[in-house]
């Protein structure tokens, strides 16, 4: 399973909306959506922010 699938599943299991994750990481909701749909690769900075 790739990182993007894990991100979506984890976000949903924690009842976190894409907008909530976007607000917490400083990225916009569209970027979160594109990462989850595997249309964009998450940057190392993004990965560090979601692990904080």
Short mmCIF file of C-alpha atoms in Angstrom, two decimals:
data_model
loop_
_atom_site.label_atom_id
_atom_site.label_comp_id
_atom_site.label_asym_id
_atom_site.label_seq_id
_atom_site.Cartn_x
_atom_site.Cartn_y
_atom_site.Cartn_z
CA UNK A 1 0.00 0.00 0.00
CA UNK A 2 1.40 3.38 -0.92
CA UNK A 3 1.75 6.43 1.30
CA UNK A 4 -1.23 8.16 -0.28
CA UNK A 5 -3.60 5.30 0.52
CA UNK A 6 -2.30 5.19 4.07
CA UNK A 7 -2.81 8.93 4.44
CA UNK A 8 -6.43 8.76 3.36
CA UNK A 9 -7.22 5.73 5.50
CA UNK A 10 -5.55 7.19 8.58
CA UNK A 11 -7.24 10.56 8.09
CA UNK A 12 -10.64 8.92 7.77
CA UNK A 13 -10.07 6.60 10.73
CA UNK A 14 -9.35 9.68 12.88
CA UNK A 15 -12.41 11.51 11.47
CA UNK A 16 -10.23 14.30 10.13
CA UNK A 17 -11.47 16.23 7.11
CA UNK A 18 -9.10 17.17 4.32
CA UNK A 19 -9.58 20.82 5.29
CA UNK A 20 -8.60 20.06 8.90
CA UNK A 21 -5.42 18.35 7.72
CA UNK A 22 -4.72 21.22 5.36
CA UNK A 23 -5.10 23.76 8.16
CA UNK A 24 -2.86 21.74 10.48
CA UNK A 25 -0.09 21.32 7.91
CA UNK A 26 -0.24 24.67 6.16
CA UNK A 27 -1.04 23.07 2.82
CA UNK A 28 -4.29 23.69 0.98
CA UNK A 29 -7.12 21.17 0.76
CA UNK A 30 -6.60 20.72 -2.98
CA UNK A 31 -3.02 19.60 -2.39
CA UNK A 32 -4.17 17.08 0.23
CA UNK A 33 -6.74 15.76 -2.22
CA UNK A 34 -4.19 15.46 -5.04
CA UNK A 35 -1.79 13.56 -2.76
CA UNK A 36 -4.55 11.16 -1.70
CA UNK A 37 -5.53 10.53 -5.33
CA UNK A 38 -1.89 9.92 -6.22
CA UNK A 39 -1.85 12.93 -8.56
CA UNK A 40 0.95 14.58 -6.57
CA UNK A 41 3.81 13.21 -4.54
CA UNK A 42 4.05 14.33 -0.93
CA UNK A 43 7.19 16.32 -0.21
CA UNK A 44 9.53 15.45 2.63
CA UNK A 45 8.38 18.65 4.35
CA UNK A 46 4.75 17.55 4.11
CA UNK A 47 5.58 14.16 5.58
CA UNK A 48 7.38 15.80 8.48
CA UNK A 49 4.43 18.13 9.13
CA UNK A 50 1.85 15.34 9.28
CA UNK A 51 4.07 13.41 11.68
CA UNK A 52 4.21 16.34 14.10
#
